[in-house]
XYZ file of C-alpha atoms in Angstrom:
537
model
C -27.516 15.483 16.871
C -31.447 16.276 15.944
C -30.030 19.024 13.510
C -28.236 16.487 11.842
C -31.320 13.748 11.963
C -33.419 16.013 10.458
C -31.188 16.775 7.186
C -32.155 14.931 4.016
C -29.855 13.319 2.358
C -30.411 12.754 -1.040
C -27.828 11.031 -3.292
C -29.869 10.234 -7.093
C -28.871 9.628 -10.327
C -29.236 12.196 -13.131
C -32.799 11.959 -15.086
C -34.598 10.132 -11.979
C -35.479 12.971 -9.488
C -34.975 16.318 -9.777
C -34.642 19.806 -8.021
C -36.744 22.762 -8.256
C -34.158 24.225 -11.435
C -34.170 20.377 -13.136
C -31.032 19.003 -11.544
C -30.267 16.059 -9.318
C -30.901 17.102 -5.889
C -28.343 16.575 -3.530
C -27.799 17.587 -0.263
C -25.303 15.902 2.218
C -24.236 15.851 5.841
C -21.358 17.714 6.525
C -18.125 15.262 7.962
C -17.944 17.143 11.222
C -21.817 15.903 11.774
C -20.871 11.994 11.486
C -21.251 10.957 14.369
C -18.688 8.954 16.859
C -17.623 4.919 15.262
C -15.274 3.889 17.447
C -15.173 -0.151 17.769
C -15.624 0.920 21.879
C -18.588 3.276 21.652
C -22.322 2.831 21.810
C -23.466 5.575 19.866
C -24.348 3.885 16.247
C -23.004 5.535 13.468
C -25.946 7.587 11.333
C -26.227 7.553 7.713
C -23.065 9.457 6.991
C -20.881 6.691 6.669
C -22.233 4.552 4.625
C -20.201 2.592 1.850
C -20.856 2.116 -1.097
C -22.933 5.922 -0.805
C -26.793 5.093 -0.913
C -28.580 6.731 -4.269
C -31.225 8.033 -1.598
C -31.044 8.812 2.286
C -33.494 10.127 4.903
C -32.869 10.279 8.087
C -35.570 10.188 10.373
C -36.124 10.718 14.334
C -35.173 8.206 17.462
C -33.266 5.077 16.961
C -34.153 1.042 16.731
C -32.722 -0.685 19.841
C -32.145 -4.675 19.003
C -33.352 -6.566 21.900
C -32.232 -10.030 23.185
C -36.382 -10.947 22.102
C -35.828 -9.840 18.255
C -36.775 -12.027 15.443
C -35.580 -11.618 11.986
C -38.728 -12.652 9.795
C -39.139 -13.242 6.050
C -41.695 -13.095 3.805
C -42.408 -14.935 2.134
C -40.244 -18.100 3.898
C -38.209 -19.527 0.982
C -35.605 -20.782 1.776
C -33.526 -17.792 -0.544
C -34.774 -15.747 2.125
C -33.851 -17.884 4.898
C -30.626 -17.798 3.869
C -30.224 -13.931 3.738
C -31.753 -13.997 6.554
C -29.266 -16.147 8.500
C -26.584 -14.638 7.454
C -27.481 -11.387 8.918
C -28.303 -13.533 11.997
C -24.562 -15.157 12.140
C -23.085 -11.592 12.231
C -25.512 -10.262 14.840
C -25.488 -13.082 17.147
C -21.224 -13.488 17.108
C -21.549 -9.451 18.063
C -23.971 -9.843 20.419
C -24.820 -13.013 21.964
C -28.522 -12.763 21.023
C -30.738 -15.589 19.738
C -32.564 -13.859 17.144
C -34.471 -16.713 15.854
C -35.572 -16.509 12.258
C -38.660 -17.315 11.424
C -41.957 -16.602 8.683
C -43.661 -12.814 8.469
C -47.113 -13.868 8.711
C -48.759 -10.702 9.530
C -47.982 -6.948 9.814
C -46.672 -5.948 13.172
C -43.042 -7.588 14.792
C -42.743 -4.709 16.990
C -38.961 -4.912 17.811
C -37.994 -7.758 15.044
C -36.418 -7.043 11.723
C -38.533 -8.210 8.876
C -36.899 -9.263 5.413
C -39.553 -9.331 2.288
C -39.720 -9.280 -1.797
C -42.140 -7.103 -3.237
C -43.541 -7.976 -6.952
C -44.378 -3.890 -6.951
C -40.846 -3.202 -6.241
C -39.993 -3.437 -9.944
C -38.599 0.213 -9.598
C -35.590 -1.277 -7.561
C -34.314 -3.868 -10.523
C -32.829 -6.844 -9.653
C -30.721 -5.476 -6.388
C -32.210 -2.212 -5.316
C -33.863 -2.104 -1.461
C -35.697 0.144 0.621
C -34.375 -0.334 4.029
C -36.566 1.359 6.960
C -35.458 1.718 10.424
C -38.068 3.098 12.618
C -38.139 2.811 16.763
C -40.335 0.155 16.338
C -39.013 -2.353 14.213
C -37.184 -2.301 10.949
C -38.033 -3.567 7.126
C -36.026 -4.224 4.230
C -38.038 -4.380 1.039
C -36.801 -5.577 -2.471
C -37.945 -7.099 -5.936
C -35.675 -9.695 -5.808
C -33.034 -11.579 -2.728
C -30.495 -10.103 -4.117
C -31.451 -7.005 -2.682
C -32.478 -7.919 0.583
C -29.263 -9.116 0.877
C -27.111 -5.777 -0.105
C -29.828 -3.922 2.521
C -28.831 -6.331 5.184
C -24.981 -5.306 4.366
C -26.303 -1.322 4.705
C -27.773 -2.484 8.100
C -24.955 -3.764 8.983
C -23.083 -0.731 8.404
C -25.868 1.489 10.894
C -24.829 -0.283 13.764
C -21.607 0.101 15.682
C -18.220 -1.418 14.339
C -18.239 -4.149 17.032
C -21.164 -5.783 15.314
C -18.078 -7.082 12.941
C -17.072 -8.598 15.922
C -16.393 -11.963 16.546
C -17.466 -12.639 20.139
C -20.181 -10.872 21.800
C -19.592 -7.202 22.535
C -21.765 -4.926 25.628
C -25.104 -3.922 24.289
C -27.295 -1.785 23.782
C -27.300 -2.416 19.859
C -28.784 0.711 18.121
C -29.770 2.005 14.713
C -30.467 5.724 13.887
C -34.585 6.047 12.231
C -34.359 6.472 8.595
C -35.080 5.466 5.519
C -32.489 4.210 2.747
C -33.869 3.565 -0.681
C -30.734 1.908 -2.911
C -30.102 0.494 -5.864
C -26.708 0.022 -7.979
C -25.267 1.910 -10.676
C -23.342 -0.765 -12.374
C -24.459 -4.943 -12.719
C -20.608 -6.035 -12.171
C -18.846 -4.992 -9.420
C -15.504 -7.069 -9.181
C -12.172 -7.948 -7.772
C -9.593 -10.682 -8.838
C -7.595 -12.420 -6.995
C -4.849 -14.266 -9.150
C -4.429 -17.482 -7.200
C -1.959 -19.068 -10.248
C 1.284 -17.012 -8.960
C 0.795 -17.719 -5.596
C -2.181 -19.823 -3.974
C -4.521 -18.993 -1.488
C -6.577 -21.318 0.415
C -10.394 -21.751 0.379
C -10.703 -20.134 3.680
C -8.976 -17.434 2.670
C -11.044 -16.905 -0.789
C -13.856 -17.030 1.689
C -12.638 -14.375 3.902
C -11.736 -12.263 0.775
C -15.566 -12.704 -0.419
C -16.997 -11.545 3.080
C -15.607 -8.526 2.831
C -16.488 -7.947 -0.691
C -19.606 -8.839 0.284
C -20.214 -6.187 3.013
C -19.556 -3.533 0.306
C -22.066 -4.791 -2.120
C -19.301 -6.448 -4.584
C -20.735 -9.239 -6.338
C -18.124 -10.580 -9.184
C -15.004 -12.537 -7.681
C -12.866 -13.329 -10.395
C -10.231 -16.034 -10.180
C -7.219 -16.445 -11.659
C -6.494 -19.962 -12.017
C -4.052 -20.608 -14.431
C -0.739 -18.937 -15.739
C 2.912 -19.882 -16.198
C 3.651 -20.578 -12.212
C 0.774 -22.475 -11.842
C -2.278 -24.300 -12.554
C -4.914 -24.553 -9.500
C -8.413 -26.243 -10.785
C -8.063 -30.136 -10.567
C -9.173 -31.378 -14.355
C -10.353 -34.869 -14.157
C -9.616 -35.776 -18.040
C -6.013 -33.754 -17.498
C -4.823 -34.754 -14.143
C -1.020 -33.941 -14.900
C -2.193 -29.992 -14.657
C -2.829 -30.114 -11.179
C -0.236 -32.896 -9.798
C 2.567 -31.230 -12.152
C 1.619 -28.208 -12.869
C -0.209 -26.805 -9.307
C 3.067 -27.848 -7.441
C 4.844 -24.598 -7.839
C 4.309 -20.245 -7.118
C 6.394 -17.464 -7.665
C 9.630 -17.568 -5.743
C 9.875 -21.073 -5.654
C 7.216 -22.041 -3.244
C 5.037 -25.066 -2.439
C 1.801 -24.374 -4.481
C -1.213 -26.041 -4.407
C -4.902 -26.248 -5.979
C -8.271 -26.522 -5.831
C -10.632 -30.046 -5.339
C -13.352 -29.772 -8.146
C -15.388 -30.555 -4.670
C -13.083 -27.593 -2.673
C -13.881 -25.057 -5.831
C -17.400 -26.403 -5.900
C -18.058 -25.150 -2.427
C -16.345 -22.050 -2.763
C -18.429 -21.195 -5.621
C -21.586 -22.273 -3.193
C -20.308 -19.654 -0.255
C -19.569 -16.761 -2.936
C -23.209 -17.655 -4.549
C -25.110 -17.334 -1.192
C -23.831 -14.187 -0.514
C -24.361 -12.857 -3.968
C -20.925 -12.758 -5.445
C -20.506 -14.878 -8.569
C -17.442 -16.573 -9.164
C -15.546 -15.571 -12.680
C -13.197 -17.963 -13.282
C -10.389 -17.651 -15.552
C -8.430 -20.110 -17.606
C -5.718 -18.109 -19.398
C -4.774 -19.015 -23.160
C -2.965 -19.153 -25.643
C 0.236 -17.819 -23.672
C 0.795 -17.384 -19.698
C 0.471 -21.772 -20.169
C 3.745 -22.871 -18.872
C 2.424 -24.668 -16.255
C 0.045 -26.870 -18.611
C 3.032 -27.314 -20.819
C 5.147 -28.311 -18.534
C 2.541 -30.880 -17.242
C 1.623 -32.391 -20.827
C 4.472 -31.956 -23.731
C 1.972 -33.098 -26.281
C 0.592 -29.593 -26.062
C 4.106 -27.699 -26.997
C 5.013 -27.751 -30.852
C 8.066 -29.400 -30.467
C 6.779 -32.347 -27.632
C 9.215 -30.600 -25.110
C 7.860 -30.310 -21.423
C 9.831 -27.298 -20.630
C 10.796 -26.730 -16.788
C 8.214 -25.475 -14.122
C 8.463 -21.789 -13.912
C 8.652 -19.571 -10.914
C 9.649 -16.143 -12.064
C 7.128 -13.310 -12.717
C 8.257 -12.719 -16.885
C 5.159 -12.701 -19.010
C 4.790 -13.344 -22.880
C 7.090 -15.804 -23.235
C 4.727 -19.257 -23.436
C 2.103 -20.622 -25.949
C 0.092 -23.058 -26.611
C 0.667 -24.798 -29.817
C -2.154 -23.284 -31.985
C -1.748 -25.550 -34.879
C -2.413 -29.396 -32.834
C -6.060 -30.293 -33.185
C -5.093 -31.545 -29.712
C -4.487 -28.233 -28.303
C -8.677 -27.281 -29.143
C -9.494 -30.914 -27.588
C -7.371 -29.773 -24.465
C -9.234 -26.594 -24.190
C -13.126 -28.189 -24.598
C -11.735 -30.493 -21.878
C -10.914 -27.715 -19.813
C -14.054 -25.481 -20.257
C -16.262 -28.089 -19.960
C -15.217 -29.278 -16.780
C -14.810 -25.841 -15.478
C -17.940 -24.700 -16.831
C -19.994 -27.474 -14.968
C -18.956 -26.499 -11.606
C -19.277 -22.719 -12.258
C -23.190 -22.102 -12.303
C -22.336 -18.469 -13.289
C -22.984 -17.316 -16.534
C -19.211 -16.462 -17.862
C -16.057 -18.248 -18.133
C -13.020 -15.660 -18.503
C -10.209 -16.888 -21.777
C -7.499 -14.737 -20.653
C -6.002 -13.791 -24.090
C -3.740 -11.655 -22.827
C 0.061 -10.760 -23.569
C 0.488 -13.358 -25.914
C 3.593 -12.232 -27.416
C 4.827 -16.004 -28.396
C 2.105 -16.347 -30.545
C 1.766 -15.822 -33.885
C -0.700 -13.037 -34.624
C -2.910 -13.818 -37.305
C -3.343 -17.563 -35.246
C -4.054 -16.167 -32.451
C -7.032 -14.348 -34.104
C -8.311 -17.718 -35.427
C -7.693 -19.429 -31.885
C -9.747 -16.561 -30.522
C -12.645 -17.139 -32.237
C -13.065 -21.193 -31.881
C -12.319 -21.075 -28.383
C -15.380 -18.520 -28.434
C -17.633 -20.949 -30.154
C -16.355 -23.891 -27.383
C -17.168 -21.279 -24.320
C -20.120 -20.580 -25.847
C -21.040 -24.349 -26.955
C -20.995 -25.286 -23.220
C -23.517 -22.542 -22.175
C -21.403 -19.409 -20.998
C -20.210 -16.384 -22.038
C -16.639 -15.234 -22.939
C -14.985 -13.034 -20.703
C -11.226 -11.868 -22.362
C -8.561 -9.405 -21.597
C -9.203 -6.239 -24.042
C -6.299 -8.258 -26.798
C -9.339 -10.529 -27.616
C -11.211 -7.303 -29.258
C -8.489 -8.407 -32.232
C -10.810 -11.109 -32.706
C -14.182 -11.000 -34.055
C -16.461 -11.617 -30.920
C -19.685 -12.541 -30.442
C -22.170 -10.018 -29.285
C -22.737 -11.740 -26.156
C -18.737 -11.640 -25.452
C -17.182 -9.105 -22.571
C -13.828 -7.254 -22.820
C -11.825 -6.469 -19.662
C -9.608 -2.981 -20.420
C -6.765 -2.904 -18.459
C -4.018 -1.169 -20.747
C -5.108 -0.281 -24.067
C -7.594 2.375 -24.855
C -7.516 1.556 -28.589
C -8.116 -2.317 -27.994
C -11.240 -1.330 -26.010
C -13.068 1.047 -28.020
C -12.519 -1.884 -30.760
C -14.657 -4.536 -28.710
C -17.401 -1.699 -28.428
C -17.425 -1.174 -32.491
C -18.240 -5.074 -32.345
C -20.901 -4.871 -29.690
C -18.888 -6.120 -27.166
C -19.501 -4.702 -23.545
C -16.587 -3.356 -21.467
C -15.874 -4.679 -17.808
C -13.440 -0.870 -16.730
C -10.384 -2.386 -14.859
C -7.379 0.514 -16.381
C -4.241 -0.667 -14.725
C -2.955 2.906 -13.405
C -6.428 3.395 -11.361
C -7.542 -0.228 -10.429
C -4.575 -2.800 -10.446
C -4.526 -3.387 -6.765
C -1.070 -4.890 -7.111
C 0.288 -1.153 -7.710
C 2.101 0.345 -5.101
C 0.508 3.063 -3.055
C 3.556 5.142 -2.737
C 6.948 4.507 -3.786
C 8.147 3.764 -0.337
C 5.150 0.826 0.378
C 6.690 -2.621 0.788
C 4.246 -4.731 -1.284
C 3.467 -4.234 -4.801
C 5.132 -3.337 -8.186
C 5.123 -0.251 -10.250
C 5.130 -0.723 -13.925
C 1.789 1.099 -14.078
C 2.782 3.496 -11.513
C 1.393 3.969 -7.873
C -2.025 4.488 -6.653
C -2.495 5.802 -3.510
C -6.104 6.020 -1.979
C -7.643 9.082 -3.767
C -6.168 7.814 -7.357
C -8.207 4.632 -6.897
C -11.224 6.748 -6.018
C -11.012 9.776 -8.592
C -11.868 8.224 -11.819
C -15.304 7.818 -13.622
C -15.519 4.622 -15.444
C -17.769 5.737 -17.928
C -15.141 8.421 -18.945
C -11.718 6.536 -18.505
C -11.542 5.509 -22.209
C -12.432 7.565 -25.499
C -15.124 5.700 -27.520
C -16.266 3.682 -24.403
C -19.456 5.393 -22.952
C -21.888 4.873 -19.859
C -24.331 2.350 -22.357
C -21.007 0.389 -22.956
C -19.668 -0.328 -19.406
C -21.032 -3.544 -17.452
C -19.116 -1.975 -15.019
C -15.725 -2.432 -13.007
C -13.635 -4.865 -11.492
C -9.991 -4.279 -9.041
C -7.758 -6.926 -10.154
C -5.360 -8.249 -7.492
C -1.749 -10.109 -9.243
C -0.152 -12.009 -6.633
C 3.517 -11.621 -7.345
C 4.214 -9.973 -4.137
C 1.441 -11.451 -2.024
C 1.833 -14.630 -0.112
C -0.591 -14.362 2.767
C -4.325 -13.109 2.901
C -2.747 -10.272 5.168
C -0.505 -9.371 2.328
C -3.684 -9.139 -0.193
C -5.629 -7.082 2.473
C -2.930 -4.409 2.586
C -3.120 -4.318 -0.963
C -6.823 -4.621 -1.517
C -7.728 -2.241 1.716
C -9.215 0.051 1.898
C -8.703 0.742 -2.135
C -11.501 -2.193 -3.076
C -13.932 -0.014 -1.036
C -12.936 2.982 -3.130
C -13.822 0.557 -6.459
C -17.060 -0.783 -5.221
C -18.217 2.776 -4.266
C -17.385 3.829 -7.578
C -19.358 0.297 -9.187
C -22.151 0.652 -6.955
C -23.212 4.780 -6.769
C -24.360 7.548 -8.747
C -21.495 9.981 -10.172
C -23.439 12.575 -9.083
C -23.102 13.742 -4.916
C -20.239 12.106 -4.273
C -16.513 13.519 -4.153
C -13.029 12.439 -2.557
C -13.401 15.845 0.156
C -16.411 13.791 1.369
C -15.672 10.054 0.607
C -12.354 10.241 2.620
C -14.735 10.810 6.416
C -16.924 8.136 5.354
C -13.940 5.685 5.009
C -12.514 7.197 7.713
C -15.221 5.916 9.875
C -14.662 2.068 8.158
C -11.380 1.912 10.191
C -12.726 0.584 13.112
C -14.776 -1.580 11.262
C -12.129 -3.112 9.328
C -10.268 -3.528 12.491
C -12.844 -5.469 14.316
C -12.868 -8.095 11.287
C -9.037 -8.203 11.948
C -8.276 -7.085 8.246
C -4.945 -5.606 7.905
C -5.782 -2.858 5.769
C -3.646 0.601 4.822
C -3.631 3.029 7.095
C -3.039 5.790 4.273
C -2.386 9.497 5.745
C -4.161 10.881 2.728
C -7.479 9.289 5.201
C -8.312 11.026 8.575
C -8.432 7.749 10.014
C -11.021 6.843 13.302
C -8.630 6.036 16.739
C -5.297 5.981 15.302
């Protein structure tokens, strides 16, 4: 393996460093060079494999062994950095029964530790860019801000052996190749959904969902929390949408919701680990739920019957009550308050039982109430009918047209196009979970698009980046939603996360090759697609 340690990998973004004739130089290791990544072996598994694909890589010579002594240090010892720094300690002591006490960077030798520190001269890596050094000695991960110390722990994560994902201690020794990773993402959202409203998951099983997001450097988990089957965020001034309206899911089953205390501590977890929680209340239509818990917000006063079904379009709130704009400040403010996270997502979408000049109108004051109670409007691309406030988002999922509207307004564009990102799509026409209105999308379709490309009128300046959305009308278990979500997520954060340039599906399909065994060791049933030379199958 020295020929392959002493190849340079360079992965960089167009217009920051350059080759000899004035294009991005990029040269990259060859699959058959990746080394072995077995969940059984000891050799760790190089720079090859990482995911989401670094902007710059060079390998060095010799490898970091972790010793039972190591430290991980911080500098300087907030206790930000603490935390960072005890998460990477959880996953390294559950792999491999080490102490590795954590503990201030005073000075500038830990031969043997791993030391975690923010650099004010680090500007050049924004707000979640990190230079991650492994050398025999010791190794240092350097950012501007937490944020990226924390995504170049996850990249350290990735240089040892799959069985650090392990959850009991595994046979040492515990190496990392010498090199030098200097990262930093191409996109500031990076997100999946998860719609919770047509079937619920549990808290646990959020968390579990935002670990894994987590490891590839995801940081927007967006939550769907209300539609016709269900409402799942307790609202103290509306207690009827929880007790009525939470009781029910798609195919008839029990339901369920969130505490304000049980969603204030999932929006804790995601937070330490860098993922901001999205959540979404969806209006005027996809209500059923609320109107079946309060009649006073129908037209007519009729409650009609809980709904379990998967039919969209066919519920509204009634526009015209003052009561209805009372219902939703109630409803944003309480949600707002527990969601430190600067956006609250409307919905807006497929509201085909409501009229369409009032639902332009109800756009725009339910704007002004998001943005009375400090946040900023997320909608489904319909909102772009509305006139929206510069600091408003627009989520394309379906309609090109609809899009390139929000960006004539100002609007930026979170790229989520239903034929390349729905995760609820089928991979093939033969896989047991999913639907197929927007077609299927096997492995490489979720990988082979360009977001700043997908839609005419909708450029790179435009994007804030990308987001997989998960619809749960076929999921009932987190093992369900990992077959969906994996390994296609991975695909989408890649694709969030790195540089167009020096990356390609004849490449990106070894490097998540090698993420099988490391998928398996966190027990996540994930898709063993044939389209992916998979590791040990």
């Amino acid at each position: 393996m020295a020929a392959a340690r002493s190849l340079l990998v360079v992965v960089l973004a167009a217009g920051v460093q350059l080759g000899a004739t004035g294009a991005p130089a990029t040269v990259n290791i060859p699959p058959g060079r990746m080394t072995e990544t077995s969940a059984t072996s000891t050799a760790p598994p190089g720079f090859g494999a990482i995911i989401p694909k670094p902007f710059e890589v060079v390998p060095g010579r010799g490898t970091f062994t972790l010793s039972p002594e190591a430290s991980i240090r911080v500098r300087p010892a907030s206790t930000e950095l603490r935390r960072v720094a005890e998460l990477l300690a959880g996953t390294l002591r559950r792999a491999t029964g080490y102490e590795l006490r954590v503990a201030a960077a005073r000075g500038t030798a830990y031969p043997g530790d791993i030391v975690l520190a923010t650099a004010r001269g680090r500007r050049d890596l924004g707000e979640e860019g990190y230079e991650l050094r492994v050398a025999e000695g010791g190794v240092t991960v350097t950012a501007h801000r937490p944020a990226g110390l924390f995504y170049g722990t996850q990249t350290l994560r990735q240089l040892f052996r799959p069985a650090i994902e392990g959850s009991s201690p595994a046979p040492g020794p515990w190496r990392v190749r010498a090199g030098t990773v200097r990262d930093r993402p191409r996109f500031a959202w990076r997100g999946a959904m998860l719609d919770v409203a047509r079937h619920f998951f549990g808290v646990d099983d959020v968390k579990h969902l935002v670990d894994l997001m987590a490891l590839y450097k995801l940081n927007r988990l967006h939550l769907h929390l209300t539609d016709d089957q269900g409402w799942r965020i307790a609202i103290r001034s509306w207690p009827r949408l929880t007790s009525v309206g939470g009781r029910t899911a798609v195919g008839g089953g029990a339901g369920g919701h969130y505490t304000q205390r049980q969603y204030a501590d999932l929006v804790a977890y995601a937070r330490d680990r860098f993922v901001t929680v999205v959540p979404e209340i969806d209006m005027p239509g996809h209500t059923n739920a609320a109107l079946a818990s309060y009649a006073k917000l129908t037209c007519d006063g009729v409650a009609p019957p809980l709904y379990s079904g998967i039919d969209v379009g066919f519920s509204s709130l009634c526009i015209g009550k003052e009561l209805t704009y009372t219902f939703v400040d109630d409803v944003v403010r309480e949600v707002a308050a527990l969601t430190p996270g600067p956006f609250v997502h409307v919905g807006g979408d497929e509201a085909k039982a409501t009229d369409p000049r009032a639902y332009v109108d109800f756009l725009e004051r339910v704007e002004q109430i998001v943005r009375s109670h400090g946040k900023r409007m997320v909608g489904w691309e319909e909102t772009a009918r509305s006139r929206l406030h510069a600091t408003s988002v627009v989520q394309h999922w379906y309609d090109a047209a609809l899009a390139a509207r929000a960006v004539g307004q100002g609007a930026k564009v979170i790229m989520s196009p239903a034929a390349k990102a729905y995760l609820d799509m089928k991979y093939t026409p033969d896989t047991e979970l999913g639907l197929v209105w927007a077609g299927t999308t096997d492995v490489r379709d979720a990988y082979t698009w360009d977001p700043a490309t997908q839609v005419a009128g909708v450029s790179e300046r435009d994007v804030l980046g990308v987001e997989a959305p998960l619809w749960s009308e076929t999921t009932k278990t987190i093992a369900d939603v990992e077959q969906l979500a994996f390994p296609r997520l991975i695909g989408h954060a890649e694709i969030g996360w790195s540089p167009r340039q020096g990356r390609s599906w004849k490449e990106y399909r070894w490097r998540l090759a090698a993420h099988g065994p490391r998928l398996r060791a966190q027990g996540v049933a994930y898709h063993a697609s044939p389209q992916v030379p998979w590791r040990d199958r």
